CSV table of C-alpha atoms and ligand atoms in Angstrom, one decimal:
chain,number,residue,atom,x,y,z
A,230,MET,CA,22.6,8.1,-18.5
A,231,ILE,CA,22.7,4.9,-20.7
A,232,SER,CA,20.6,4.7,-24.2
A,233,TYR,CA,19.6,2.9,-26.1
A,234,ASN,CA,17.3,2.7,-29.5
A,235,GLY,CA,13.8,2.5,-28.5
A,236,TYR,CA,13.4,2.2,-25.2
A,237,GLU,CA,14.3,6.2,-24.1
A,238,ASP,CA,10.7,5.7,-22.5
A,239,THR,CA,11.9,3.1,-20.6
A,240,ILE,CA,15.3,4.7,-19.0
A,241,THR,CA,14.1,7.8,-18.1
A,242,ARG,CA,11.7,5.9,-16.0
A,243,VAL,CA,13.8,4.1,-13.9
A,244,TYR,CA,16.3,7.4,-13.6
A,245,ASP,CA,12.8,9.3,-12.6
A,246,ASN,CA,12.4,6.7,-10.2
A,247,ASN,CA,16.1,6.5,-8.5
A,248,GLN,CA,16.6,2.7,-9.4
A,249,GLU,CA,19.7,3.2,-12.3
A,250,HIS,CA,21.7,0.7,-10.1
A,251,VAL,CA,20.2,-2.4,-12.5
A,252,PHE,CA,22.5,-0.4,-15.0
A,253,LYS,CA,25.6,-1.7,-12.9
A,254,PHE,CA,26.9,-4.0,-15.6
A,255,TRP,CA,25.8,-2.0,-18.5
A,256,ASP,CA,29.0,-1.8,-19.9
A,257,GLU,CA,29.2,-5.8,-19.6
A,258,LEU,CA,26.2,-7.4,-20.8
A,259,THR,CA,25.4,-8.5,-24.5
A,260,ASP,CA,23.3,-6.3,-26.7
A,261,ALA,CA,21.0,-9.2,-25.9
A,262,GLU,CA,21.0,-8.8,-22.7
A,263,LYS,CA,21.1,-5.1,-22.8
A,264,LYS,CA,17.5,-5.1,-24.4
A,265,SER,CA,16.3,-8.0,-22.4
A,266,LEU,CA,16.6,-5.9,-19.3
A,267,LEU,CA,15.2,-2.9,-20.8
A,268,GLU,CA,12.1,-5.2,-22.0
A,269,GLU,CA,11.6,-6.9,-18.0
A,270,LEU,CA,12.2,-2.9,-17.2
A,271,SER,CA,9.4,-1.7,-19.3
A,272,ASP,CA,7.0,-3.8,-17.6
A,273,ILE,CA,7.7,-2.7,-14.1
A,274,ASP,CA,5.0,-0.1,-13.2
A,275,PHE,CA,7.5,2.2,-11.0
A,276,GLN,CA,4.1,4.4,-9.8
A,277,HIS,CA,2.5,1.1,-8.3
A,278,LEU,CA,5.2,-0.4,-7.0
A,279,MET,CA,6.9,2.5,-5.3
A,280,SER,CA,3.5,2.4,-4.0
A,281,LEU,CA,3.7,-0.3,-2.3
A,282,TYR,CA,7.1,-0.1,-0.6
A,283,GLU,CA,5.6,3.2,0.8
A,284,LYS,CA,3.2,0.7,2.2
A,285,THR,CA,6.2,-1.2,4.5
A,286,LYS,CA,6.7,1.9,6.1
A,287,GLU,CA,2.8,1.9,7.7
A,288,ASP,CA,0.9,-0.9,9.8
A,289,GLU,CA,-1.4,-2.6,7.9
A,290,PRO,CA,-4.5,-1.0,8.1
A,291,ILE,CA,-6.7,-3.3,11.4
A,292,PRO,CA,-9.7,-5.4,9.8
A,293,MET,CA,-13.3,-3.5,10.6
A,294,ASP,CA,-15.2,-5.2,13.2
A,295,PHE,CA,-15.9,-8.6,13.0
A,296,GLN,CA,-17.7,-11.0,14.0
A,297,PRO,CA,-17.3,-14.9,13.3
A,298,ALA,CA,-19.1,-16.2,9.6
A,299,PRO,CA,-21.9,-18.5,9.9
A,300,TYR,CA,-20.8,-22.5,8.6
A,301,MET,CA,-22.4,-25.6,7.7
A,302,PRO,CA,-21.4,-27.9,10.3
A,303,VAL,CA,-20.8,-32.0,9.6
A,304,PRO,CA,-23.6,-32.9,9.8
A,305,ARG,CA,-24.8,-34.7,13.7
A,306,THR,CA,-28.5,-33.7,13.8
A,307,ASP,CA,-30.8,-35.3,11.7
A,308,GLU,CA,-32.4,-32.2,10.3
A,309,GLN,CA,-28.2,-31.7,9.5
A,310,LYS,CA,-27.7,-34.9,8.1
A,311,LYS,CA,-30.9,-34.6,5.4
A,312,GLU,CA,-29.4,-31.6,4.6
A,313,TYR,CA,-26.3,-32.7,3.3
A,314,THR,CA,-28.5,-35.7,1.5
A,315,ARG,CA,-30.0,-33.2,-0.2
A,316,ALA,CA,-26.9,-31.6,-1.2
A,317,TYR,CA,-24.6,-34.6,-1.8
A,318,ASP,CA,-28.1,-35.2,-4.7
A,319,ALA,CA,-27.0,-32.4,-6.3
A,320,GLY,CA,-23.6,-32.7,-6.2
A,321,ILE,CA,-23.6,-35.4,-8.2
A,322,ASP,CA,-25.7,-33.8,-10.6
A,323,MET,CA,-23.4,-31.1,-10.9
A,324,ILE,CA,-20.4,-34.1,-11.3
A,325,LYS,CA,-22.0,-36.5,-13.2
A,326,HIS,CA,-22.7,-33.8,-15.6
A,327,GLY,CA,-19.4,-32.7,-16.4
A,328,LYS,CA,-19.8,-29.7,-14.8
A,329,VAL,CA,-16.6,-29.3,-12.6
A,330,ALA,CA,-13.3,-28.7,-13.2
A,331,ALA,CA,-10.0,-28.9,-10.4
A,332,PHE,CA,-7.8,-26.6,-10.0
A,333,VAL,CA,-4.5,-26.5,-7.9
A,334,VAL,CA,-2.4,-23.6,-7.6
A,335,ALA,CA,1.2,-24.7,-7.8
A,336,GLY,CA,3.4,-21.8,-8.8
A,337,GLY,CA,4.6,-20.8,-5.1
A,338,GLN,CA,8.3,-21.5,-4.5
A,339,GLY,CA,7.8,-23.4,-1.8
A,340,SER,CA,11.3,-22.1,-0.2
A,341,ARG,CA,10.4,-23.7,4.1
A,342,LEU,CA,10.6,-26.5,2.4
A,343,GLY,CA,14.1,-26.2,0.2
A,344,PHE,CA,13.0,-28.4,-2.6
A,345,ASP,CA,15.3,-28.1,-5.5
A,346,GLY,CA,12.2,-28.7,-8.5
A,347,PRO,CA,9.0,-27.5,-8.4
A,348,LYS,CA,6.6,-28.7,-4.4
A,349,GLY,CA,4.4,-30.9,-6.9
A,350,ALA,CA,7.3,-33.1,-7.4
A,351,PHE,CA,7.7,-33.8,-4.1
A,352,PRO,CA,7.4,-37.3,-3.0
A,353,VAL,CA,5.3,-38.0,0.4
A,354,GLY,CA,3.5,-41.0,-0.5
A,355,PRO,CA,3.3,-42.9,3.2
A,356,VAL,CA,4.5,-46.2,1.6
A,357,SER,CA,4.4,-45.7,-2.0
A,358,ASP,CA,6.6,-42.1,-2.4
A,359,LYS,CA,3.7,-41.1,-4.6
A,360,THR,CA,4.5,-37.5,-5.5
A,361,LEU,CA,1.9,-34.7,-4.7
A,362,PHE,CA,0.8,-34.2,-8.4
A,363,GLN,CA,0.3,-37.9,-9.1
A,364,ILE,CA,-1.1,-37.7,-6.3
A,365,HIS,CA,-4.1,-35.6,-7.7
A,366,ALA,CA,-4.1,-36.7,-11.1
A,367,GLU,CA,-4.8,-40.3,-10.0
A,368,LYS,CA,-7.7,-38.9,-7.6
A,369,ILE,CA,-8.5,-36.4,-10.3
A,370,LYS,CA,-8.6,-40.1,-13.4
A,371,LYS,CA,-10.5,-41.7,-10.4
A,372,TYR,CA,-13.2,-39.5,-10.2
A,373,SER,CA,-13.0,-39.2,-13.6
A,374,GLU,CA,-13.7,-43.0,-14.4
A,375,LYS,CA,-16.1,-43.2,-11.1
A,376,TYR,CA,-18.8,-40.3,-12.4
A,377,GLY,CA,-17.9,-41.0,-15.8
A,378,VAL,CA,-16.9,-37.6,-16.9
A,379,ILE,CA,-13.8,-35.8,-17.5
A,380,VAL,CA,-12.9,-34.0,-15.0
A,381,PRO,CA,-10.7,-30.9,-16.5
A,382,TRP,CA,-7.5,-30.1,-14.4
A,383,LEU,CA,-5.6,-26.7,-14.3
A,384,ILE,CA,-2.0,-26.4,-13.3
A,385,MET,CA,-1.4,-22.7,-11.9
A,386,THR,CA,2.3,-22.2,-12.4
A,387,SER,CA,4.7,-19.3,-12.1
A,388,PRO,CA,7.5,-18.8,-15.3
A,389,ALA,CA,10.4,-20.1,-12.4
A,390,ASN,CA,9.1,-23.1,-12.7
A,391,HIS,CA,6.5,-23.5,-15.3
A,392,GLN,CA,9.1,-25.3,-17.9
A,393,ASP,CA,10.4,-28.0,-15.3
A,394,THR,CA,6.0,-28.7,-14.0
A,395,VAL,CA,5.2,-29.1,-18.0
A,396,ASP,CA,8.4,-30.8,-18.1
A,397,PHE,CA,7.5,-33.4,-15.3
A,398,LEU,CA,4.3,-34.2,-16.2
A,399,LYS,CA,5.2,-35.3,-19.8
A,400,GLU,CA,8.4,-37.4,-18.1
A,401,HIS,CA,5.0,-39.1,-16.5
A,402,ASN,CA,2.9,-39.9,-19.1
A,403,TRP,CA,0.6,-37.3,-17.5
A,404,PHE,CA,0.1,-39.7,-15.1
A,405,GLY,CA,-2.5,-41.0,-17.2
A,406,LEU,CA,-4.6,-38.7,-17.5
A,407,HIS,CA,-5.5,-37.2,-21.1
A,408,GLU,CA,-3.0,-34.3,-22.1
A,409,GLU,CA,-5.4,-32.5,-23.3
A,410,SER,CA,-7.5,-32.3,-20.3
A,411,VAL,CA,-4.6,-31.3,-18.8
A,412,HIS,CA,-4.7,-27.2,-18.8
A,413,LEU,CA,-0.9,-25.8,-16.8
A,414,PHE,CA,-0.9,-21.4,-16.8
A,415,PRO,CA,1.4,-19.4,-15.4
A,416,GLN,CA,0.9,-17.0,-13.1
A,417,LYS,CA,1.8,-13.2,-13.2
A,418,MET,CA,5.3,-12.2,-11.3
A,419,ILE,CA,5.9,-8.5,-9.9
A,420,PRO,CA,9.5,-7.6,-8.3
A,421,SER,CA,10.6,-7.7,-5.2
A,422,LEU,CA,12.4,-4.5,-2.7
A,423,ASP,CA,15.4,-4.8,-0.5
A,424,PRO,CA,14.5,-2.0,2.3
A,425,ASP,CA,15.5,0.9,1.1
A,426,GLY,CA,13.2,0.2,-1.7
A,427,LYS,CA,15.5,-0.5,-4.3
A,428,LEU,CA,14.7,-3.2,-7.3
A,429,VAL,CA,17.4,-6.2,-6.6
A,430,LEU,CA,19.0,-8.2,-9.6
A,431,ALA,CA,18.8,-12.1,-10.0
A,432,ASP,CA,21.9,-11.2,-12.4
A,433,LYS,CA,23.9,-9.2,-14.5
A,434,HIS,CA,20.6,-8.3,-16.4
A,435,SER,CA,17.1,-9.3,-14.5
A,436,ILE,CA,15.3,-8.0,-11.8
A,437,PHE,CA,15.1,-10.8,-8.8
A,438,LYS,CA,11.3,-11.1,-9.4
A,439,ASN,CA,8.7,-13.0,-7.1
A,440,PRO,CA,5.5,-14.6,-8.4
A,441,ASP,CA,2.6,-12.5,-7.7
A,442,GLY,CA,0.8,-15.2,-4.9
A,443,HIS,CA,-1.7,-17.9,-4.5
A,444,GLY,CA,-3.9,-14.7,-5.6
A,445,GLY,CA,-2.9,-14.4,-8.2
A,446,SER,CA,-4.9,-17.1,-9.4
A,447,LEU,CA,-8.2,-15.8,-10.6
A,448,THR,CA,-6.5,-13.1,-12.9
A,449,ALA,CA,-3.9,-15.6,-14.1
A,450,LEU,CA,-7.1,-17.8,-15.4
A,451,ARG,CA,-9.2,-15.8,-16.8
A,452,GLN,CA,-5.7,-13.9,-18.5
A,453,SER,CA,-4.7,-17.6,-20.1
A,454,GLY,CA,-7.9,-17.7,-21.8
A,455,VAL,CA,-8.4,-21.0,-19.4
A,456,LEU,CA,-11.3,-19.7,-17.6
A,457,GLU,CA,-13.3,-19.1,-20.9
A,458,LYS,CA,-12.1,-22.5,-22.5
A,459,MET,CA,-14.0,-23.9,-19.2
A,460,ILE,CA,-16.7,-22.0,-19.5
A,461,ASP,CA,-17.1,-23.6,-24.1
A,462,GLN,CA,-16.5,-27.1,-22.3
A,463,GLY,CA,-20.0,-26.2,-19.8
A,464,ILE,CA,-17.9,-26.4,-16.7
A,465,GLU,CA,-19.6,-24.6,-14.1
A,466,ILE,CA,-17.7,-24.6,-11.3
A,467,ILE,CA,-14.1,-24.5,-10.3
A,468,SER,CA,-12.6,-26.8,-7.6
A,469,TYR,CA,-9.7,-24.6,-6.2
A,470,PHE,CA,-6.4,-26.5,-4.3
A,471,GLN,CA,-3.4,-26.1,-3.5
A,472,VAL,CA,-0.5,-28.3,-4.9
A,473,ASP,CA,1.1,-28.5,-1.1
A,474,ASN,CA,-2.4,-30.9,-0.2
A,475,PRO,CA,-2.3,-34.2,-0.6
A,476,LEU,CA,-5.6,-35.0,1.7
A,477,VAL,CA,-7.9,-32.5,-0.3
A,478,ASN,CA,-11.3,-34.0,-1.9
A,479,ILE,CA,-11.1,-32.8,-4.6
A,480,VAL,CA,-14.2,-33.6,-6.5
A,481,ASP,CA,-16.6,-34.1,-2.8
A,482,PRO,CA,-20.6,-34.1,-4.1
A,483,TYR,CA,-21.7,-32.8,-0.4
A,484,PHE,CA,-19.5,-29.8,-1.3
A,485,ILE,CA,-20.1,-29.5,-4.6
A,486,GLY,CA,-24.2,-29.6,-3.7
A,487,PHE,CA,-24.4,-27.1,-1.5
A,488,HIS,CA,-22.1,-24.3,-3.7
A,489,VAL,CA,-25.2,-24.3,-5.1
A,490,LEU,CA,-28.5,-25.6,-3.5
A,491,GLN,CA,-26.8,-22.1,-1.5
A,492,LYS,CA,-26.3,-20.4,-5.2
A,493,ALA,CA,-23.0,-19.7,-4.1
A,494,HIS,CA,-20.3,-17.6,-5.5
A,495,ILE,CA,-17.6,-18.5,-3.8
A,496,SER,CA,-17.2,-21.4,-1.3
A,497,SER,CA,-15.1,-22.4,1.1
A,498,LYS,CA,-14.2,-25.3,3.2
A,499,ALA,CA,-13.0,-24.3,7.3
A,500,LEU,CA,-11.5,-26.7,10.2
A,501,MET,CA,-11.9,-25.6,13.8
A,502,LYS,CA,-8.6,-24.4,14.9
A,503,ALA,CA,-7.1,-26.8,17.7
A,504,TYR,CA,-5.7,-24.0,19.4
A,505,PRO,CA,-5.7,-20.4,19.4
A,506,GLU,CA,-2.8,-20.1,18.9
A,507,GLU,CA,-2.9,-22.4,15.2
A,508,LYS,CA,-1.5,-20.3,12.7
A,509,VAL,CA,-4.5,-20.5,10.3
A,510,GLY,CA,-7.0,-17.3,8.8
A,511,VAL,CA,-10.6,-18.0,10.2
A,512,PHE,CA,-13.5,-17.1,8.5
A,513,VAL,CA,-15.4,-13.7,9.7
A,514,GLU,CA,-18.1,-11.8,8.9
A,515,PHE,CA,-18.1,-8.0,8.7
A,516,GLU,CA,-19.9,-5.4,10.6
A,517,ASN,CA,-21.0,-4.7,6.1
A,518,GLY,CA,-22.5,-8.0,6.1
A,519,LYS,CA,-19.1,-9.2,3.4
A,520,ILE,CA,-17.4,-12.9,4.4
A,521,GLY,CA,-13.6,-12.9,4.9
A,522,VAL,CA,-10.8,-14.2,6.1
A,523,VAL,CA,-8.5,-12.6,9.1
A,524,GLU,CA,-5.0,-13.7,8.8
A,525,TYR,CA,-3.7,-15.4,12.4
A,526,SER,CA,-1.8,-11.8,12.6
A,527,ASP,CA,-3.7,-9.3,12.3
A,528,LEU,CA,-7.1,-11.6,14.9
A,529,PRO,CA,-6.3,-8.8,17.9
A,530,GLU,CA,-5.4,-10.8,20.7
A,531,GLU,CA,-8.6,-10.6,23.3
A,532,LYS,CA,-10.6,-12.1,19.9
A,533,GLN,CA,-8.0,-15.1,19.2
A,534,TYR,CA,-8.9,-16.3,23.2
A,535,GLU,CA,-12.0,-15.6,23.2
A,536,LYS,CA,-14.5,-18.8,23.8
A,537,ASP,CA,-18.2,-19.0,23.5
A,538,ASP,CA,-21.5,-20.1,25.6
A,539,GLU,CA,-20.2,-23.4,25.5
A,540,GLY,CA,-17.0,-22.7,26.5
A,541,SER,CA,-15.2,-23.5,23.0
A,542,LEU,CA,-13.4,-21.3,21.3
A,543,ARG,CA,-15.0,-18.3,19.3
A,544,TYR,CA,-13.3,-17.5,16.4
A,545,ALA,CA,-13.0,-21.5,15.4
A,546,ALA,CA,-13.4,-21.7,12.3
A,547,GLY,CA,-10.1,-21.7,9.7
A,548,SER,CA,-9.5,-21.4,6.2
A,549,ILE,CA,-7.5,-23.9,4.2
A,550,ALA,CA,-7.4,-22.2,1.2
A,551,ILE,CA,-9.8,-25.2,-0.6
A,552,HIS,CA,-12.5,-23.2,-2.6
A,553,LEU,CA,-15.5,-23.3,-5.4
A,554,PHE,CA,-15.6,-20.6,-7.9
A,555,ASP,CA,-18.8,-20.3,-9.6
A,556,CYS,CA,-16.9,-20.1,-13.2
A,557,ARG,CA,-19.3,-16.6,-14.1
A,558,PHE,CA,-18.3,-14.8,-11.6
A,559,LEU,CA,-15.0,-15.6,-12.0
A,560,MET,CA,-16.1,-13.8,-15.7
A,561,ASP,CA,-17.4,-11.2,-14.3
A,562,ILE,CA,-14.8,-10.5,-11.9
A,563,THR,CA,-12.0,-10.8,-13.6
A,564,GLY,CA,-13.6,-8.8,-16.7
A,565,GLY,CA,-11.8,-6.1,-18.4
A,566,GLY,CA,-8.5,-6.5,-16.0
A,567,SER,CA,-10.6,-5.0,-13.8
A,568,LEU,CA,-9.7,-7.2,-10.4
A,569,SER,CA,-7.1,-5.8,-7.8
A,570,LEU,CA,-6.9,-8.0,-4.7
A,571,PRO,CA,-4.7,-6.1,-2.1
A,572,TYR,CA,-1.5,-7.2,-1.9
A,573,HIS,CA,0.0,-7.8,1.5
A,574,ILE,CA,3.3,-7.0,2.6
A,575,ALA,CA,5.8,-10.3,3.5
A,576,LYS,CA,9.9,-9.5,4.8
A,577,LYS,CA,11.5,-12.4,3.6
A,578,LYS,CA,14.9,-13.5,2.6
A,579,ILE,CA,15.9,-12.8,-1.1
A,580,GLU,CA,18.7,-13.5,-2.9
A,581,GLU,CA,20.6,-10.7,-4.8
A,582,TYR,CA,23.1,-10.9,-7.4
A,583,THR,CA,26.8,-8.9,-6.9
A,584,ARG,CA,30.0,-9.7,-8.8
A,585,GLU,CA,31.4,-11.5,-5.4
A,586,GLY,CA,27.9,-14.1,-5.9
A,587,GLU,CA,24.8,-14.5,-4.6
A,588,LYS,CA,24.0,-12.2,-1.8
A,589,GLU,CA,21.2,-12.7,1.1
A,590,ILE,CA,19.4,-10.1,1.5
A,591,GLN,CA,16.0,-9.7,4.0
A,592,GLY,CA,13.6,-7.2,1.5
A,593,TYR,CA,10.0,-7.3,0.3
A,594,LYS,CA,7.7,-9.5,-1.8
A,595,PHE,CA,4.3,-8.8,-2.6
A,596,GLU,CA,2.1,-11.2,-2.3
A,597,LYS,CA,-1.6,-11.6,-3.1
A,598,PHE,CA,-4.2,-14.2,-1.7
A,599,VAL,CA,-7.0,-15.9,-2.9
A,600,PHE,CA,-9.3,-15.4,0.3
A,601,ASP,CA,-9.6,-11.5,-0.7
A,602,ALA,CA,-11.9,-12.1,-3.1
A,603,LEU,CA,-14.4,-13.1,-0.5
A,604,PRO,CA,-15.9,-9.9,0.0
A,605,LEU,CA,-16.6,-9.8,-3.5
A,606,THR,CA,-19.5,-11.4,-3.2
A,607,ASP,CA,-22.6,-11.8,-1.0
A,608,ASN,CA,-23.5,-14.8,-1.7
A,609,ASN,CA,-20.8,-17.2,0.0
A,610,PHE,CA,-20.8,-20.7,1.7
A,611,ILE,CA,-18.7,-22.1,5.0
A,612,MET,CA,-18.2,-26.0,5.1
A,613,GLU,CA,-16.5,-27.5,8.1
A,614,THR,CA,-14.7,-30.7,7.2
A,615,THR,CA,-11.9,-32.1,9.3
A,616,ARG,CA,-8.5,-32.5,9.3
A,617,GLU,CA,-8.0,-35.9,9.4
A,618,GLU,CA,-10.1,-36.0,6.1
A,619,GLU,CA,-9.1,-33.3,4.5
A,620,PHE,CA,-5.8,-31.4,5.7
A,621,ALA,CA,-2.4,-32.6,5.1
A,622,PRO,CA,-0.2,-29.1,4.6
A,623,VAL,CA,3.5,-29.8,3.2
A,624,LYS,CA,4.9,-26.8,4.5
A,625,ASN,CA,8.4,-27.6,6.3
A,626,LYS,CA,11.3,-30.6,6.4
A,627,SER,CA,10.9,-31.6,9.4
A,628,GLY,CA,7.9,-31.0,12.3
A,629,ILE,CA,4.4,-28.7,12.3
A,630,ASP,CA,3.3,-29.2,8.5
A,631,SER,CA,6.1,-31.4,7.5
A,632,VAL,CA,6.6,-34.2,4.7
A,633,GLU,CA,6.6,-36.3,7.9
A,634,SER,CA,2.6,-35.0,9.5
A,635,ALA,CA,1.4,-35.5,6.5
A,636,ARG,CA,2.5,-39.0,5.8
A,637,GLU,CA,1.9,-40.1,9.4
A,638,LEU,CA,-2.0,-38.4,8.8
A,639,MET,CA,-1.9,-40.2,5.0
A,640,SER,CA,-1.6,-43.6,6.5
A,641,ASN,CA,-4.4,-42.4,9.3
A,642,LEU,CA,-6.6,-41.5,7.3
A,643,ALA,CA,-6.2,-45.1,5.1
A,644,MET,CA,-6.7,-47.1,8.2
A,645,ASN,CA,-9.7,-45.2,9.2
A,646,TRP,CA,-11.6,-45.4,5.6
A,647,LEU,CA,-10.2,-49.2,6.4
A,648,LYS,CA,-11.9,-49.9,9.9
A,649,GLN,CA,-15.3,-48.0,8.1
A,650,GLN,CA,-15.5,-51.0,6.3
A,651,GLY,CA,-14.9,-52.9,8.5
A,652,ILE,CA,-12.1,-54.9,7.0
A,653,SER,CA,-9.5,-56.1,10.3
A,654,ILE,CA,-5.8,-54.1,9.8
A,655,PRO,CA,-3.5,-56.4,11.2
A,656,PRO,CA,-1.3,-55.7,14.8
A,657,GLU,CA,1.8,-55.7,12.2
A,658,VAL,CA,0.4,-52.4,10.6
A,659,LYS,CA,1.9,-49.6,10.8
A,660,VAL,CA,2.1,-47.4,8.0
A,661,ILE,CA,-0.8,-47.9,5.0
A,662,GLU,CA,-1.4,-45.8,1.9
A,663,ILE,CA,-4.5,-46.6,-0.1
A,664,SER,CA,-3.7,-46.0,-3.8
A,665,PRO,CA,-6.0,-42.5,-5.1
A,666,LEU,CA,-6.8,-45.4,-8.2
A,667,GLN,CA,-8.4,-48.2,-5.7
A,668,ALA,CA,-10.0,-45.4,-4.1
A,669,VAL,CA,-11.0,-41.5,-3.6
A,670,GLU,CA,-13.3,-42.3,-0.9
A,671,PRO,CA,-14.1,-45.5,2.0
A,672,GLY,CA,-17.1,-47.0,0.2
A,673,ASP,CA,-15.0,-47.4,-2.3
A,674,ILE,CA,-12.7,-50.2,-1.3
A,675,ASP,CA,-12.9,-53.8,-2.1
A,676,ASN,CA,-14.5,-55.1,0.6
A,677,HIS,CA,-12.9,-58.7,0.0
A,678,ILE,CA,-8.9,-57.1,0.1
A,679,THR,CA,-7.0,-59.0,2.9
A,680,ILE,CA,-4.6,-56.9,4.9
A,681,PRO,CA,-1.0,-58.8,4.8
A,682,ALA,CA,0.8,-59.0,7.9
A,683,LYS,CA,3.5,-56.7,7.1
A,684,GLU,CA,4.4,-53.1,8.8
A,685,LYS,CA,4.3,-51.1,4.8
A,686,VAL,CA,1.1,-51.7,3.2
A,687,TYR,CA,-0.1,-50.4,-0.1
A,688,ILE,CA,-3.4,-50.9,-1.9
A,689,GLN,CA,-3.4,-50.4,-5.4
B,87,UTP,P1,2.9,-21.4,0.6
B,87,UTP,O1,2.1,-20.0,0.5
B,87,UTP,O2,2.7,-22.1,1.0
B,87,UTP,O3,3.9,-21.1,0.0
B,87,UTP,O4,1.5,-21.5,-0.8
B,87,UTP,P2,4.5,-22.2,-0.8
B,87,UTP,O5,5.3,-21.4,-2.5
B,87,UTP,O6,4.5,-23.5,-1.0
B,87,UTP,O7,6.1,-21.9,0.4
B,87,UTP,P3,7.0,-21.1,1.2
B,87,UTP,O8,5.9,-20.0,1.6
B,87,UTP,O9,7.5,-20.3,0.1
B,87,UTP,O10,7.4,-21.9,1.7
B,87,UTP,C1,0.2,-22.2,0.1
B,87,UTP,C2,-0.1,-22.9,-2.1
B,87,UTP,O11,-0.2,-21.2,-3.0
B,87,UTP,C3,0.9,-21.7,-4.5
B,87,UTP,C4,1.6,-22.9,-3.7
B,87,UTP,O12,2.4,-23.1,-4.8
B,87,UTP,C5,0.9,-23.3,-2.5
B,87,UTP,O13,0.2,-24.3,-3.7
B,87,UTP,N1,1.0,-20.2,-4.3
B,87,UTP,C6,1.4,-19.4,-3.6
B,87,UTP,C7,1.1,-20.2,-6.1
B,87,UTP,O14,1.0,-20.5,-6.8
B,87,UTP,N2,1.9,-19.2,-6.3
B,87,UTP,C8,2.2,-17.8,-5.6
B,87,UTP,O15,2.4,-17.1,-6.0
B,87,UTP,C9,2.5,-18.8,-3.8
């Protein structure tokens, strides 16, 4: 057994949990490295980790019985249009009183995209090549100018990309935002395990970990002190979105208005699934009356294909990770570190450090999902949106949900906005992009602009 003054308990716990292989390079470590490894190990809750490992041997629990969750559809009838108008007014009132903050989760590893750097630094503008961060920042700048307020921007990173994210934003001068209105904080990490339930070394003196999932964002928001800071500044609503969706309408008066009128604690946007097998979770109402999301992989086959009386998919409302959270509600559920969303298990590739170099193994990563917070309240609200207007996820290098598809969706939306404003587009134009600084909705576009007859057009 190894020994080190002051860390006797930690060392005993490591041996008691049969994890002593983490000391395999002990004799080669400097004193500082030994201390840093022990410090890392002292933070690990072995009992919890081993209970998660036990769960990898069982099937994930089948969700309770459920039916489709109710949602506010895109307005079609006069009555619905009136409701939308009422919501708009309520939303504008909240926004203009400076009660809304934008919150992006950007702590993911972007492994499918395979980009070396924070995902937000990935260029996606179809003409401008602007990065995801720049697009989000410019939207926030535009909302702030348009409504005469400062919309704070909260960014959750992970310890693995925090410094790179700070450096990137600094280097670009915060994309024109006030530095004091941008708040970055890292989420927690949790050790991954190999197939035998063993910790994995990331190098001779550190343990392989993964960020604890976007569900870790609610605790991170609280523990960083940023949630309280926002409340002190008069913020009441946190608008949550993912870094890889350049189409998200971050400050949407309709959505915010409904959230307020419905006195919701959590509101969510839904889009209608394009086909039964589409890989998005669906909104459901469980038999205890709570609203939640059932992942596509947990949706029983008969429900996946079930049709309603009109022949449409019954479980059609898909979750696209756009939510509004009531700040007081977040304070309540995160009080005293009491929020314990469940961990989901993913079998994924892990890079293990060996003397021969890095070795790729299949292991277990544990992640929390933000939508598991939905059943924590009786006050949920869901609003339909459309794919064309709000969902262009950048997940893969090519194909479905890729950079190419996102660029195409951004260009299509720009074309639609121009058409809606009665602006003619010459047939030569194939790709078009509108800077968020020019418009975050069609009504912002200057009606007098002329679109040049060339293949790629950028409106700034
Ligand atoms: P994804 O689950 O799609 O993961 O994240 P990812 O990291 O972007 O990509 P892959 O799966 O490794 O290829 C959806 C959103 O949640 C954030 C991501 O940054 C992205 O905005 N996220 C995910 C976190 O902030 N933290 C996490 O631990 C996981």
